[in-house]
PDB file of C-alpha atoms in Angstrom:
ATOM      1  CA  MET A   1       0.000   0.000   0.000  1.00  0.00           C
ATOM      2  CA  SER A   2       1.434   3.361  -0.891  1.00  0.00           C
ATOM      3  CA  SER A   3       1.422   6.009   1.759  1.00  0.00           C
ATOM      4  CA  THR A   4      -0.062   9.458   1.196  1.00  0.00           C
ATOM      5  CA  LEU A   5       1.476  11.094   4.224  1.00  0.00           C
ATOM      6  CA  PRO A   6       1.528  14.878   4.213  1.00  0.00           C
ATOM      7  CA  SER A   7       4.957  15.855   2.927  1.00  0.00           C
ATOM      8  CA  ASP A   8       5.501  18.293   5.797  1.00  0.00           C
ATOM      9  CA  LEU A   9       4.734  15.728   8.528  1.00  0.00           C
ATOM     10  CA  PRO A  10       8.383  15.275   9.626  1.00  0.00           C
ATOM     11  CA  ASP A  11       8.647  19.073   9.975  1.00  0.00           C
ATOM     12  CA  ARG A  12       5.401  19.160  11.955  1.00  0.00           C
ATOM     13  CA  LEU A  13       6.686  16.481  14.338  1.00  0.00           C
ATOM     14  CA  ARG A  14       9.887  18.462  14.890  1.00  0.00           C
ATOM     15  CA  GLU A  15       7.783  21.559  15.479  1.00  0.00           C
ATOM     16  CA  LEU A  16       5.658  19.616  17.996  1.00  0.00           C
ATOM     17  CA  GLN A  17       8.759  18.463  19.852  1.00  0.00           C
ATOM     18  CA  GLN A  18      10.064  22.035  20.006  1.00  0.00           C
ATOM     19  CA  LEU A  19       6.694  23.260  21.232  1.00  0.00           C
ATOM     20  CA  LEU A  20       6.636  20.589  23.933  1.00  0.00           C
ATOM     21  CA  GLU A  21      10.184  21.481  25.000  1.00  0.00           C
ATOM     22  CA  ARG A  22       9.155  25.146  25.368  1.00  0.00           C
ATOM     23  CA  CYS A  23       6.096  24.087  27.372  1.00  0.00           C
ATOM     24  CA  GLN A  24       8.245  21.927  29.646  1.00  0.00           C
ATOM     25  CA  LEU A  25      10.740  24.747  30.209  1.00  0.00           C
ATOM     26  CA  THR A  26       7.957  27.174  31.069  1.00  0.00           C
ATOM     27  CA  MET A  27       6.239  24.722  33.399  1.00  0.00           C
ATOM     28  CA  ALA A  28       9.496  23.766  35.133  1.00  0.00           C
ATOM     29  CA  ASP A  29       9.806  27.347  36.376  1.00  0.00           C
ATOM     30  CA  PRO A  30       8.228  27.571  39.857  1.00  0.00           C
ATOM     31  CA  GLU A  31       7.227  31.138  39.009  1.00  0.00           C
ATOM     32  CA  ALA A  32       5.513  30.205  35.738  1.00  0.00           C
ATOM     33  CA  GLU A  33       2.782  32.646  34.755  1.00  0.00           C
ATOM     34  CA  GLU A  34      -0.661  31.053  34.691  1.00  0.00           C
ATOM     35  CA  ALA A  35      -1.717  32.916  31.557  1.00  0.00           C
ATOM     36  CA  THR A  36       1.440  31.879  29.707  1.00  0.00           C
ATOM     37  CA  VAL A  37       0.983  28.207  30.587  1.00  0.00           C
ATOM     38  CA  ALA A  38      -2.715  28.335  29.659  1.00  0.00           C
ATOM     39  CA  LYS A  39      -1.860  29.919  26.307  1.00  0.00           C
ATOM     40  CA  GLN A  40       0.753  27.242  25.630  1.00  0.00           C
ATOM     41  CA  VAL A  41      -1.675  24.417  26.475  1.00  0.00           C
ATOM     42  CA  SER A  42      -4.298  25.942  24.195  1.00  0.00           C
ATOM     43  CA  GLY A  43      -1.764  26.371  21.393  1.00  0.00           C
ATOM     44  CA  LEU A  44      -0.591  22.802  21.843  1.00  0.00           C
ATOM     45  CA  GLY A  45      -4.145  21.493  21.511  1.00  0.00           C
ATOM     46  CA  ASP A  46      -4.718  23.611  18.404  1.00  0.00           C
ATOM     47  CA  PHE A  47      -1.454  22.454  16.858  1.00  0.00           C
ATOM     48  CA  LEU A  48      -2.178  18.781  17.486  1.00  0.00           C
ATOM     49  CA  GLY A  49      -5.730  19.066  16.218  1.00  0.00           C
ATOM     50  CA  HIS A  50      -4.759  20.873  13.052  1.00  0.00           C
ATOM     51  CA  HIS A  51      -1.549  19.075  12.097  1.00  0.00           C
ATOM     52  CA  LEU A  52      -1.619  15.582  13.582  1.00  0.00           C
ATOM     53  CA  LEU A  53      -4.996  14.429  14.836  1.00  0.00           C
ATOM     54  CA  SER A  54      -6.489  15.218  11.444  1.00  0.00           C
ATOM     55  CA  ILE A  55      -4.341  12.541   9.775  1.00  0.00           C
ATOM     56  CA  THR A  56      -6.319   9.430   8.916  1.00  0.00           C
ATOM     57  CA  ALA A  57      -5.116   5.853   9.260  1.00  0.00           C
ATOM     58  CA  GLU A  58      -5.326   5.498   5.467  1.00  0.00           C
ATOM     59  CA  GLU A  59      -2.569   8.089   5.105  1.00  0.00           C
ATOM     60  CA  LEU A  60      -0.117   5.943   7.070  1.00  0.00           C
ATOM     61  CA  PRO A  61       1.875   2.884   6.045  1.00  0.00           C
ATOM     62  CA  THR A  62       0.088  -0.405   6.755  1.00  0.00           C
ATOM     63  CA  GLN A  63       1.758  -1.044  10.128  1.00  0.00           C
ATOM     64  CA  GLY A  64       1.147   2.540  11.188  1.00  0.00           C
ATOM     65  CA  ALA A  65      -2.482   2.407  10.153  1.00  0.00           C
ATOM     66  CA  GLN A  66      -3.098  -0.349  12.681  1.00  0.00           C
ATOM     67  CA  GLN A  67      -1.589   1.630  15.564  1.00  0.00           C
ATOM     68  CA  TRP A  68      -2.819   5.092  14.636  1.00  0.00           C
ATOM     69  CA  PRO A  69      -6.380   4.995  16.077  1.00  0.00           C
ATOM     70  CA  SER A  70      -5.128   4.017  19.534  1.00  0.00           C
ATOM     71  CA  LEU A  71      -2.364   6.626  19.360  1.00  0.00           C
ATOM     72  CA  GLN A  72      -4.934   9.293  18.438  1.00  0.00           C
ATOM     73  CA  THR A  73      -7.122   8.204  21.355  1.00  0.00           C
ATOM     74  CA  GLU A  74      -4.212   8.468  23.767  1.00  0.00           C
ATOM     75  CA  LEU A  75      -3.216  11.874  22.401  1.00  0.00           C
ATOM     76  CA  ARG A  76      -6.743  13.195  22.908  1.00  0.00           C
ATOM     77  CA  ARG A  77      -6.928  11.664  26.375  1.00  0.00           C
ATOM     78  CA  THR A  78      -3.604  13.191  27.398  1.00  0.00           C
ATOM     79  CA  LEU A  79      -4.678  16.599  26.076  1.00  0.00           C
ATOM     80  CA  ARG A  80      -7.864  16.417  28.166  1.00  0.00           C
ATOM     81  CA  LEU A  81      -5.856  15.414  31.244  1.00  0.00           C
ATOM     82  CA  LEU A  82      -3.415  18.246  30.588  1.00  0.00           C
ATOM     83  CA  SER A  83      -6.282  20.741  30.433  1.00  0.00           C
ATOM     84  CA  THR A  84      -7.817  19.371  33.627  1.00  0.00           C
ATOM     85  CA  GLU A  85      -4.527  19.435  35.512  1.00  0.00           C
ATOM     86  CA  LEU A  86      -4.025  23.013  34.316  1.00  0.00           C
ATOM     87  CA  LEU A  87      -7.303  24.000  35.978  1.00  0.00           C
ATOM     88  CA  PHE A  88      -6.238  22.341  39.230  1.00  0.00           C
ATOM     89  CA  TRP A  89      -2.775  23.928  39.062  1.00  0.00           C
ATOM     90  CA  ARG A  90      -4.268  27.371  38.507  1.00  0.00           C
ATOM     91  CA  SER A  91      -6.679  26.991  41.429  1.00  0.00           C
ATOM     92  CA  ALA A  92      -4.176  25.486  43.895  1.00  0.00           C
ATOM     93  CA  ARG A  93      -3.558  27.821  46.813  1.00  0.00           C
ATOM     94  CA  SER A  94      -0.866  26.026  48.779  1.00  0.00           C
ATOM     95  CA  PRO A  95       2.659  25.775  47.386  1.00  0.00           C
ATOM     96  CA  GLU A  96       2.607  22.010  47.958  1.00  0.00           C
ATOM     97  CA  ARG A  97      -0.544  21.479  45.884  1.00  0.00           C
ATOM     98  CA  ARG A  98       0.705  23.832  43.206  1.00  0.00           C
ATOM     99  CA  HIS A  99       3.971  21.881  43.007  1.00  0.00           C
ATOM    100  CA  HIS A 100       2.021  18.609  42.864  1.00  0.00           C
ATOM    101  CA  TYR A 101      -0.005  19.775  39.856  1.00  0.00           C
ATOM    102  CA  GLN A 102       3.071  21.310  38.263  1.00  0.00           C
ATOM    103  CA  GLN A 103       4.732  17.884  38.351  1.00  0.00           C
ATOM    104  CA  ARG A 104       1.618  16.255  36.881  1.00  0.00           C
ATOM    105  CA  LEU A 105       1.582  18.809  34.049  1.00  0.00           C
ATOM    106  CA  LEU A 106       5.237  18.080  33.340  1.00  0.00           C
ATOM    107  CA  GLY A 107       4.393  14.371  33.255  1.00  0.00           C
ATOM    108  CA  HIS A 108       1.670  14.970  30.667  1.00  0.00           C
ATOM    109  CA  TYR A 109       4.094  16.992  28.543  1.00  0.00           C
ATOM    110  CA  GLN A 110       6.496  14.056  28.720  1.00  0.00           C
ATOM    111  CA  GLN A 111       3.731  11.676  27.629  1.00  0.00           C
ATOM    112  CA  LEU A 112       3.033  13.895  24.635  1.00  0.00           C
ATOM    113  CA  MET A 113       6.755  13.910  23.828  1.00  0.00           C
ATOM    114  CA  ASP A 114       6.714  10.095  23.952  1.00  0.00           C
ATOM    115  CA  PHE A 115       3.708  10.064  21.623  1.00  0.00           C
ATOM    116  CA  SER A 116       5.521  12.345  19.188  1.00  0.00           C
ATOM    117  CA  ARG A 117       8.412   9.878  19.143  1.00  0.00           C
ATOM    118  CA  ALA A 118       5.969   7.024  18.492  1.00  0.00           C
ATOM    119  CA  MET A 119       4.475   9.008  15.616  1.00  0.00           C
ATOM    120  CA  GLN A 120       7.968   9.555  14.231  1.00  0.00           C
ATOM    121  CA  GLN A 121       8.527   5.798  14.302  1.00  0.00           C
ATOM    122  CA  LEU A 122       5.261   5.249  12.441  1.00  0.00           C
ATOM    123  CA  ILE A 123       6.198   7.624   9.655  1.00  0.00           C
ATOM    124  CA  ASP A 124       9.731   6.269   9.514  1.00  0.00           C
ATOM    125  CA  GLY A 125       8.067   3.008   8.536  1.00  0.00           C
ATOM    126  CA  ALA A 126       6.788   4.801   5.440  1.00  0.00           C
ATOM    127  CA  ASP A 127      10.301   5.271   4.050  1.00  0.00           C
TER     128      ASP A 127
END
């Protein structure tokens, strides 16, 4: 089966990884601005929805097509968890709770980074 992957997909995955690295750096700062983090999370969701979640299984190589629906599901789930944790982080009043949610947000960013690597492996199978 011939793949019809978007030609700019490798660039988009690199862009996603850079975006996630910026998000992680921002979130790692104990003095991170709530509005900045919220804007980054929103931008991340928009980016994923526009550039990656819109790809269909038919556009991937055969082995990737089998894994893609579950990867999409996990991406969406992680984005929802990220948004929920952001709400909790923003509303936390004690430094301990704020730190707890900060760590959870960083964990979700890492999950998204792992997913981006998995996507890279799927498209590498197209070569």
